[in-house]
Amino acid sequence: MPTTPHHQHRRRRTHRLLAAAAGLATVGALTAALPGIASAGEAGHPDKQSGRYQDIQLLSFNDFHGNLEPPRSSSGRLMELQPDGSVKTIEGVGGVEYLAGSLRTARAGHPYSITAAAGDLVGGSPLVSALFHDEPTIEAMNALDLDVTGVGNHEFDEGAAELKRLQEGGCHPKDGCYEEGRTFEGAQFPYLAANVVDEKTGKPMLDPTFVWEKDGIKVGFIGVTLEGTPDIVTASGVKGLKFLDETETINKYARQLQKRGVKSIVALIHEGGYPASDAYNYGCDANGPGSGISGPIVEIAKGVDAKVDALVTGHTHTAYACTIPDPEGNPRTVTSAASFGRLYTDTTLTYDRRTRDIVRTSVKSANHVVVRKNPAADMTGLIARYKALSAPIGNRPIGWIAAGAAKPEAPDDSPLGNLVADAQLAHAKTLDPSADLALMNPGGVRESLVYASSDAGEGDGVVTYGEAFGVQPFSNTVNLLDLTGAQLLTVLQQQVTGPKNEGAPKVLQPSSGLSYTLDLTRTGADRVVADSVRLNGAPLDPAATYRVAVNSFLADGGDGFGELAKGTNRVVGADDLTAFEAYLRANSSASAPLQVPAADRINVVYPPKP
């Protein structure tokens, strides 16, 4: 294996771990000193031999997305299931100061503790991280002692070369270094990309596996992202790369780890599921293992070799600590910690020193809320440093709103999604006055706009550049293209059909003038009621040509909207954030703030609640 900066960092961390145990001369002394080792008669272990078993703490999280500052509005909220069956909303959770503090507290008394993540640490990040190409987030992850992470789809937003730079360090090739005397050192933890290979050589672009080791205990990690990453990332970000089947890849490297004598294995999978409840503490095994969870992770988990002892997952931004049967029919823990650092998962893996494997019957997992108490001082300082650097850009006012604007949360249109679509249509009309409508992907609207003044003190209703950046951080361009009415109907039907959107609809946010009924009591394409589609009050004409504005991600067929890639006469405009800023400036002022559009453009018919 070639020596790179992150391997050097890894050796430094291993040295710290070994040094911590240097005062314990023998294994017997170690056993006596560490309460996590099972003693004779301890419950929960099949063999009561003293010193044979060691509890390993696995702390994990996923989909952090550069949320160094506490996330606002719905992004900083969780649902909690109460003992009486009701659901309580918990406001004000997350933020790296509190995540770091929570992890450090959780590690106390656990000498064998590993911290792992399941992808999307970066990408789609707020300005304080994104402005610096997410270097601040990598610095924060180093400081909170992350041991290993898998890649996610958003790690490829800026391409493979940029991901490698985040791993290995060095100044940005265009923007350079951001502070005099400081050079970005890169991640002191390995990014794993077992199923991401070079199209020409077939070799993984980054390390496929990592082995954590202490006092003879070895735990292997395999990292994969979803095979469909090219469908949800801008084409330039994955150029020259091939994404392999998640299950087959994990099984391949599980066999390799076993041959190397590593029998305790954890898979970090950036693909997830959908629990039957939004509550983070929902018991998804109440009616049997895996009974309360659906989605892609279920089939992946059922196919991953039984040699793998636990699955840490992500991507869907949901919370669960479930068991799903492995190929041998035995339950295996599968976890996800929502997103944005609002939760972390604490999993106990009981290691058998004789077999060098995890005692699967003893694995226990639970999600814990990252409450905003006892912030980590070093993280507070890191945020303050980068906020000061970003303030001249981020605090600049660009518009005014009369009320808060919520981002998309359900298969429906939303106030903020509609506002973004209106802004893109307005920009499209500057390119071609005949532009008819705009459609915005819900996943591209990242943060709600909050009416209350932020800690920058700009005043209620003021939209700063930093807040607008948080809404649209991807630097997509606004594209204008021709579609027939029949094609436009197909686009609307692709919201609820196809392998990506059939089970989890992606409802495009429409500009003013487009309306239709989405009947979720129906199935397949029929859920879009064809004869209900109206544009400025007129029925959709299948033979007519419509000028449609979408961002570059959608124009290339992203998110399962392949019909958009067939559009003709494409014109490329400004980036979406520039269009959003221009719309706010043109349509709002301090004395006449913009009235946020209502979420009333799509008539959604929901199935009756059970």
XYZ file of C-alpha atoms in Angstrom:
610
model
C 0.000 0.000 0.000
C 1.484 3.379 -0.958
C 2.297 5.785 1.811
C 0.007 8.810 1.665
C -0.624 11.537 4.232
C -3.721 9.810 5.616
C -1.793 6.604 6.205
C 0.751 8.625 8.136
C -2.065 10.132 10.213
C -3.463 6.664 10.795
C -0.136 5.442 12.182
C -0.071 8.470 14.472
C -3.525 7.618 15.817
C -2.568 3.954 16.312
C 0.440 5.159 18.268
C -1.867 7.157 20.545
C -4.034 4.091 21.145
C -1.050 1.902 21.977
C 0.485 4.549 24.181
C -2.716 4.742 26.208
C -2.318 1.080 27.160
C 1.456 1.137 27.593
C 1.251 1.217 31.376
C -0.535 -2.130 31.475
C 2.177 -4.752 31.418
C 0.222 -7.922 30.791
C -3.039 -9.108 29.348
C -4.030 -10.136 32.847
C -3.415 -6.605 34.114
C -5.376 -5.235 31.166
C -8.291 -7.554 31.962
C -8.358 -6.462 35.565
C -8.189 -2.775 34.687
C -10.839 -2.625 31.979
C -14.446 -3.185 33.109
C -15.676 -3.843 29.537
C -14.142 -7.333 29.531
C -16.661 -9.971 30.495
C -15.973 -11.711 33.767
C -17.025 -15.181 34.911
C -20.745 -15.361 35.461
C -21.530 -12.215 33.439
C -24.921 -12.432 31.724
C -25.281 -12.255 27.944
C -22.281 -14.355 26.917
C -22.454 -18.012 25.850
C -19.155 -18.843 27.544
C -18.383 -17.539 31.027
C -14.608 -17.904 30.854
C -13.056 -14.821 32.425
C -11.238 -12.524 30.012
C -12.466 -14.205 26.853
C -14.919 -11.493 25.821
C -14.431 -7.796 25.250
C -17.152 -5.245 24.562
C -16.259 -2.898 21.711
C -18.151 0.355 21.431
C -19.024 1.400 17.882
C -20.214 5.028 17.623
C -21.559 5.977 14.217
C -23.349 8.673 12.259
C -24.085 9.510 8.635
C -25.096 12.284 6.224
C -23.457 15.103 8.161
C -23.362 17.340 5.053
C -21.037 19.942 6.516
C -23.491 21.074 9.194
C -20.899 22.566 11.512
C -23.303 25.125 12.936
C -26.497 23.865 14.570
C -28.982 23.177 11.756
C -32.030 25.442 11.734
C -35.767 24.902 11.346
C -36.804 21.352 10.381
C -33.167 20.393 9.769
C -32.573 20.717 13.514
C -35.643 18.789 14.600
C -36.420 15.186 15.580
C -39.531 13.200 16.375
C -39.571 11.100 19.544
C -41.977 8.266 20.285
C -43.451 8.531 23.797
C -44.372 5.606 26.104
C -48.090 6.255 25.519
C -47.657 5.958 21.744
C -47.808 9.674 20.993
C -45.030 11.470 19.110
C -43.222 14.501 20.511
C -41.239 17.040 18.475
C -37.746 17.759 19.791
C -36.474 21.134 18.632
C -32.890 22.345 18.499
C -30.639 19.328 18.016
C -27.359 18.828 16.184
C -24.276 20.916 15.445
C -20.688 19.712 15.464
C -19.890 21.359 18.803
C -22.515 19.175 20.420
C -21.860 16.082 18.319
C -18.204 16.154 19.348
C -19.162 16.700 22.981
C -21.680 13.855 22.877
C -19.214 11.428 21.313
C -16.501 12.312 23.804
C -18.894 11.792 26.693
C -20.096 8.492 25.227
C -16.511 7.199 24.948
C -15.811 7.733 28.662
C -15.246 4.376 30.322
C -14.967 2.563 26.986
C -11.296 1.891 26.238
C -12.212 -0.022 23.090
C -14.218 2.550 21.165
C -14.418 3.085 17.390
C -16.115 5.990 15.621
C -17.315 5.424 12.068
C -19.469 7.189 9.466
C -21.475 6.020 6.467
C -20.876 8.728 3.889
C -21.967 12.223 2.857
C -19.838 13.926 5.482
C -19.532 16.718 2.922
C -21.497 18.053 -0.033
C -24.709 20.021 0.045
C -23.086 21.906 2.922
C -23.889 25.321 4.395
C -21.659 28.219 3.366
C -19.317 28.124 6.372
C -18.050 24.748 5.138
C -18.833 24.817 1.407
C -17.117 28.149 0.777
C -13.850 26.424 1.707
C -14.566 23.247 -0.282
C -15.557 21.466 2.945
C -12.091 21.611 4.459
C -13.610 22.858 7.753
C -15.737 19.726 8.010
C -12.755 17.447 7.456
C -10.853 19.374 10.137
C -13.807 18.913 12.490
C -13.997 15.185 11.781
C -10.274 14.892 12.512
C -10.721 16.691 15.810
C -13.643 14.558 16.977
C -11.506 11.460 16.281
C -13.428 9.850 13.456
C -11.667 6.562 12.730
C -13.131 5.625 9.341
C -15.890 6.519 6.892
C -17.388 5.154 3.724
C -17.984 7.433 0.771
C -21.427 8.735 -0.107
C -22.778 10.123 -3.341
C -22.136 13.727 -2.277
C -18.441 13.031 -1.815
C -18.386 13.077 -5.627
C -20.061 16.483 -6.082
C -16.740 18.060 -7.071
C -15.263 14.956 -8.689
C -12.827 12.189 -7.825
C -9.751 14.426 -7.794
C -11.302 16.712 -5.163
C -12.317 13.735 -3.032
C -8.740 12.481 -3.147
C -7.536 15.942 -2.099
C -9.866 15.862 0.903
C -8.291 12.519 1.793
C -4.667 13.376 1.160
C -4.533 17.126 1.823
C -3.054 20.072 -0.029
C -4.355 23.442 -1.161
C -7.296 23.639 -3.559
C -6.014 23.655 -7.164
C -7.937 26.831 -8.063
C -8.722 28.643 -4.821
C -5.473 27.814 -3.037
C -5.148 27.855 0.748
C -7.504 30.002 2.778
C -5.304 31.159 5.641
C -1.714 32.304 5.487
C 0.563 29.803 7.164
C -2.042 27.015 7.123
C -1.977 24.109 4.693
C -4.912 21.725 4.601
C -3.646 18.396 5.944
C -6.462 16.191 4.694
C -8.442 13.550 6.516
C -6.712 11.738 9.364
C -9.144 8.884 8.775
C -9.554 6.703 5.683
C -12.353 7.185 3.189
C -13.407 3.746 1.936
C -14.748 3.259 -1.602
C -14.774 -0.474 -2.251
C -17.381 -0.356 -5.042
C -16.079 2.778 -6.798
C -13.548 1.731 -9.411
C -11.656 3.307 -12.270
C -13.428 2.482 -15.537
C -10.147 1.639 -17.249
C -8.235 -0.259 -14.589
C -11.100 -1.669 -12.522
C -9.229 -0.777 -9.338
C -10.921 0.997 -6.398
C -10.261 4.742 -6.463
C -9.645 4.724 -2.688
C -8.982 2.032 -0.100
C -11.758 -0.592 -0.047
C -11.175 -1.705 3.559
C -9.673 -0.574 6.847
C -8.713 -2.615 9.894
C -8.947 -1.063 13.348
C -6.614 -2.781 15.783
C -5.868 -2.522 19.483
C -4.301 -5.047 21.851
C -4.694 -7.817 19.301
C -8.365 -7.080 18.651
C -9.080 -6.431 14.984
C -12.257 -5.037 13.451
C -12.468 -4.727 9.676
C -14.509 -2.100 7.835
C -15.769 -2.155 4.240
C -17.143 1.064 2.732
C -19.522 1.302 -0.237
C -21.877 3.897 -1.696
C -25.084 3.193 -3.567
C -24.640 1.653 -6.996
C -26.979 4.325 -8.388
C -24.664 7.213 -7.472
C -24.244 8.255 -11.149
C -28.031 8.786 -11.323
C -28.028 11.345 -8.527
C -24.709 13.153 -9.021
C -23.745 15.594 -11.746
C -22.150 13.640 -14.603
C -18.832 15.496 -14.329
C -18.490 14.384 -10.708
C -18.351 10.691 -11.579
C -16.570 10.877 -14.928
C -14.232 7.927 -15.429
C -15.690 5.976 -12.501
C -17.822 2.845 -12.308
C -20.064 2.008 -9.357
C -20.471 -1.692 -8.591
C -23.193 -3.679 -6.866
C -23.117 -2.981 -3.130
C -23.844 -6.521 -1.924
C -21.428 -8.293 -4.260
C -18.659 -5.856 -3.368
C -19.133 -6.209 0.379
C -19.138 -9.991 0.099
C -15.949 -9.937 -1.986
C -14.030 -7.890 0.569
C -15.520 -9.740 3.525
C -13.907 -12.885 2.115
C -10.618 -11.055 1.695
C -10.681 -9.788 5.271
C -11.427 -13.283 6.532
C -8.390 -14.616 4.634
C -6.299 -11.955 6.377
C -7.491 -13.224 9.736
C -9.967 -10.386 10.327
C -13.230 -12.064 11.328
C -15.028 -9.121 12.991
C -16.422 -7.060 10.121
C -18.629 -3.958 9.818
C -20.013 -2.665 6.506
C -20.419 1.100 6.028
C -23.133 1.416 3.381
C -24.312 4.703 1.916
C -27.745 3.355 1.103
C -30.635 3.139 3.467
C -34.222 2.391 4.306
C -37.475 3.902 5.416
C -38.797 3.018 8.866
C -42.554 2.928 9.343
C -42.326 5.825 11.817
C -40.488 9.145 11.692
C -39.611 8.825 15.386
C -35.873 8.288 15.893
C -36.540 5.755 18.673
C -39.174 3.739 16.816
C -38.868 0.017 17.499
C -38.755 -1.308 13.967
C -38.496 -4.929 15.151
C -41.671 -4.898 17.230
C -43.438 -7.347 14.907
C -40.348 -9.392 14.057
C -36.826 -8.628 12.775
C -36.915 -5.991 10.057
C -40.713 -5.841 10.012
C -40.818 -2.067 10.457
C -38.410 -1.013 7.730
C -38.534 -0.970 3.920
C -36.388 0.351 1.106
C -33.165 -0.679 -0.658
C -31.241 -1.554 2.480
C -33.546 -4.485 3.209
C -32.545 -6.477 0.139
C -28.910 -5.439 0.522
C -28.869 -6.614 4.146
C -30.477 -9.926 3.237
C -27.744 -10.531 0.657
C -24.665 -9.411 2.585
C -22.633 -12.393 3.768
C -23.278 -13.552 7.314
C -19.555 -13.022 7.945
C -20.380 -9.301 8.251
C -21.445 -8.552 11.809
C -23.151 -5.140 11.540
C -24.322 -2.688 8.888
C -24.015 1.068 9.400
C -26.073 2.802 6.728
C -27.154 6.223 5.458
C -28.410 8.203 2.459
C -32.128 8.265 3.303
C -31.615 10.663 6.249
C -33.839 8.462 8.405
C -33.245 7.018 11.864
C -33.412 3.360 12.797
C -31.729 0.662 14.829
C -33.200 -2.523 13.391
C -32.307 -6.135 12.871
C -32.711 -7.670 9.409
C -32.091 -11.379 8.811
C -28.823 -12.244 7.080
C -28.632 -14.948 4.343
C -28.523 -17.629 7.043
C -31.717 -16.311 8.623
C -30.072 -14.850 11.715
C -30.892 -11.297 12.805
C -28.176 -8.700 12.222
C -28.095 -5.073 13.350
C -28.688 -2.380 10.719
C -28.518 1.247 11.821
C -28.830 4.825 10.584
C -28.559 8.076 12.555
C -30.776 10.442 10.511
C -28.624 13.358 9.250
C -26.844 16.633 10.029
C -25.331 15.364 13.289
C -28.686 15.270 15.081
C -28.131 11.708 16.306
C -25.353 9.238 16.868
C -25.693 5.468 17.157
C -24.081 3.534 20.000
C -23.587 -0.149 19.158
C -22.028 -2.710 21.468
C -20.093 -5.436 19.658
C -18.957 -8.265 21.906
C -15.616 -9.616 20.671
C -14.653 -13.221 21.332
C -10.874 -13.387 21.802
C -10.826 -17.115 21.089
C -12.674 -17.020 17.740
C -11.633 -13.420 16.939
C -15.222 -12.806 15.881
C -18.218 -10.857 17.150
C -20.759 -12.739 19.232
C -23.743 -11.826 17.111
C -26.318 -12.669 19.801
C -24.843 -9.910 21.975
C -24.969 -6.990 19.509
C -27.043 -4.085 20.780
C -27.706 -0.704 19.101
C -29.539 2.491 20.003
C -29.729 6.024 18.629
C -29.054 8.980 20.919
C -30.077 12.609 20.490
C -27.325 15.219 20.127
C -28.708 17.827 22.501
C -27.270 21.329 22.469
C -25.507 21.192 25.809
C -21.830 21.178 26.782
C -20.349 22.294 23.450
C -16.823 21.178 22.612
C -14.641 24.273 22.926
C -12.301 23.312 20.079
C -15.264 22.972 17.712
C -16.637 26.330 18.837
C -13.278 27.845 17.969
C -13.143 26.115 14.576
C -16.602 27.425 13.655
C -15.731 30.935 14.813
C -12.570 30.926 12.712
C -14.334 29.962 9.503
C -17.344 32.180 10.190
C -15.006 35.142 10.448
C -13.453 34.227 7.105
C -16.837 33.763 5.436
C -18.668 36.698 7.071
C -17.988 39.325 4.365
C -19.700 37.055 1.836
C -22.195 35.163 3.966
C -23.693 38.100 5.885
C -24.480 40.167 2.787
C -28.274 40.815 2.577
C -29.817 39.880 -0.772
C -33.568 40.051 -0.084
C -36.488 40.137 2.328
C -39.298 37.645 2.998
C -42.581 38.231 4.830
C -42.583 34.789 6.461
C -40.471 31.684 6.735
C -40.323 29.327 3.751
C -40.218 25.586 4.467
C -38.216 23.200 2.287
C -39.788 20.052 0.781
C -40.451 17.385 3.406
C -43.183 15.218 1.834
C -44.339 14.082 -1.623
C -45.871 17.509 -2.253
C -44.877 20.988 -3.299
C -43.537 23.333 -0.636
C -43.346 27.106 -0.140
C -39.590 27.231 -0.626
C -39.577 24.747 -3.500
C -42.195 26.831 -5.285
C -40.198 30.003 -4.628
C -37.048 28.483 -6.122
C -39.005 27.308 -9.179
C -40.466 30.800 -9.622
C -36.965 32.275 -9.475
C -35.706 29.848 -12.111
C -38.632 30.610 -14.403
C -37.945 34.331 -14.040
C -34.305 33.771 -14.984
C -35.336 31.544 -17.896
C -37.526 34.343 -19.257
C -34.447 36.566 -19.451
C -32.921 33.910 -21.720
C -36.095 33.337 -23.732
C -39.313 35.296 -23.069
C -41.330 32.304 -24.281
C -40.272 30.146 -21.294
C -43.362 28.383 -19.930
C -42.532 26.761 -16.629
C -39.790 25.586 -14.276
C -39.360 22.395 -12.277
C -37.001 22.000 -9.303
C -35.829 18.721 -7.746
C -36.798 18.567 -4.047
C -33.400 17.221 -2.978
C -31.744 20.348 -4.366
C -33.597 22.549 -1.859
C -31.422 21.849 1.153
C -32.464 24.233 3.945
C -35.591 26.154 4.888
C -35.505 29.948 4.949
C -36.166 31.111 8.505
C -37.913 34.427 9.134
C -36.252 35.118 12.492
C -32.916 36.926 12.487
C -29.878 34.662 12.612
C -27.024 35.061 15.050
C -25.442 37.447 12.539
C -28.107 39.918 13.651
C -29.242 40.977 10.195
C -32.871 41.419 11.294
C -36.099 39.464 10.933
C -37.070 38.605 7.374
C -33.667 39.393 5.899
C -32.258 36.750 3.569
C -28.470 36.758 3.571
C -26.263 35.268 0.870
C -25.217 32.579 3.338
C -28.837 31.603 3.984
C -29.615 31.517 0.254
C -26.477 29.427 -0.307
C -27.796 26.958 2.258
C -30.910 26.577 0.120
C -29.024 25.921 -3.142
C -25.388 24.948 -2.523
C -24.665 22.842 -5.609
C -23.747 25.462 -8.241
C -26.046 23.973 -10.861
C -26.892 26.108 -13.881
C -30.421 26.969 -14.993
C -31.092 25.183 -18.299
C -33.916 25.865 -20.743
C -35.110 23.097 -23.064
C -38.014 22.065 -25.291
C -40.389 19.251 -24.334
C -43.621 18.166 -25.948
C -46.707 18.004 -23.773
C -46.489 14.217 -23.918
C -42.890 14.362 -22.692
C -43.826 16.768 -19.912
C -46.505 14.352 -18.714
C -43.889 11.561 -18.766
C -41.613 13.733 -16.612
C -44.406 14.166 -14.067
C -45.048 10.423 -14.130
C -41.357 9.718 -13.527
C -41.816 11.362 -10.132
C -43.620 8.210 -8.999
C -42.297 5.473 -11.308
C -39.040 3.732 -12.092
C -36.586 1.966 -9.789
C -35.594 5.218 -8.053
C -38.958 6.897 -7.521
C -41.638 4.187 -7.453
C -41.260 3.494 -3.741
C -40.062 6.963 -2.662
C -41.659 9.610 -4.926
C -39.567 12.652 -5.835
C -42.108 15.393 -6.434
C -40.694 18.201 -8.549
C -41.395 21.670 -7.228
C -43.428 23.583 -9.860
C -43.378 27.233 -10.854
C -46.526 29.327 -10.684
C -49.108 28.366 -13.293
C -48.514 24.599 -13.304
C -51.037 22.525 -11.375
C -52.260 18.931 -11.271
C -53.544 16.197 -8.959
C -51.209 13.583 -7.487
C -53.356 10.714 -6.235
C -51.261 8.521 -3.943
C -54.140 6.085 -3.479
C -53.420 4.878 -7.026
C -50.378 2.974 -8.271
C -47.634 3.611 -10.823
C -47.930 6.356 -13.415
C -51.672 6.629 -12.766
C -50.854 8.475 -9.562
C -50.357 11.534 -11.756
C -53.929 12.277 -12.902
C -53.218 13.065 -16.571
C -56.328 15.081 -17.371
C -55.810 17.281 -14.295
C -52.557 18.845 -15.546
C -53.004 22.542 -16.257
C -50.590 25.248 -17.336
C -51.901 28.740 -16.721
C -55.399 27.265 -16.616
C -55.181 25.424 -19.957
C -55.059 21.618 -20.297
C -51.733 20.129 -21.304
C -51.549 19.625 -25.081
C -49.603 16.421 -25.845
C -48.568 17.688 -29.272
C -47.552 21.210 -28.254
C -43.980 22.244 -27.469
C -43.255 23.749 -24.063
C -40.142 25.647 -22.979
C -39.124 24.187 -19.621
C -36.496 25.437 -17.155
C -34.668 22.935 -14.950
C -31.270 22.891 -13.316
C -28.331 21.161 -14.998
C -28.601 18.134 -12.721
C -32.165 17.449 -13.865
C -31.382 18.387 -17.466
C -28.894 15.520 -17.525
C -31.550 13.072 -16.300
C -30.663 13.108 -12.609
C -32.942 11.681 -9.901
C -34.528 9.262 -12.351
C -35.889 11.921 -14.744
C -34.495 10.463 -17.936
C -37.137 12.160 -20.073
C -35.649 15.567 -19.281
C -32.352 14.478 -20.836
C -34.244 14.118 -24.134
C -35.122 17.820 -24.177
C -33.975 19.774 -27.229
C -32.799 23.319 -28.028
C -31.008 23.594 -24.699
C -29.845 27.002 -23.530
C -27.614 27.244 -20.466
C -28.063 30.218 -18.171
C -26.526 31.421 -14.925
C -26.060 29.270 -11.842
C -29.163 28.661 -9.759
C -28.022 30.709 -6.769
C -27.411 33.748 -8.995
C -30.935 33.338 -10.371
C -32.346 33.059 -6.847
C -30.511 36.176 -5.670
C -31.657 38.164 -8.717
C -35.269 37.154 -8.072
C -35.137 38.181 -4.413
C -33.547 41.522 -5.266
C -36.104 42.251 -7.974
C -39.154 41.261 -5.951
C -38.465 42.306 -2.370
C -37.342 45.206 -0.235
C -37.200 46.060 3.453
C -40.500 47.923 3.171
C -42.143 45.402 0.829
C -40.875 41.898 1.667
C -41.629 39.035 -0.692
C -44.799 37.087 0.074
C -43.759 33.451 0.123
C -45.903 31.318 -2.225
C -48.297 28.829 -0.713
C -47.883 25.086 -1.165
C -51.042 24.788 -3.261
C -49.877 23.993 -6.780
C -50.170 20.215 -6.483
C -53.341 18.647 -5.137
C -52.076 15.595 -3.286
C -54.567 12.879 -2.371
C -53.127 10.787 0.452
C -54.224 7.262 1.384
C -56.357 7.117 4.533
C -54.393 6.588 7.717
C -54.692 3.098 9.201
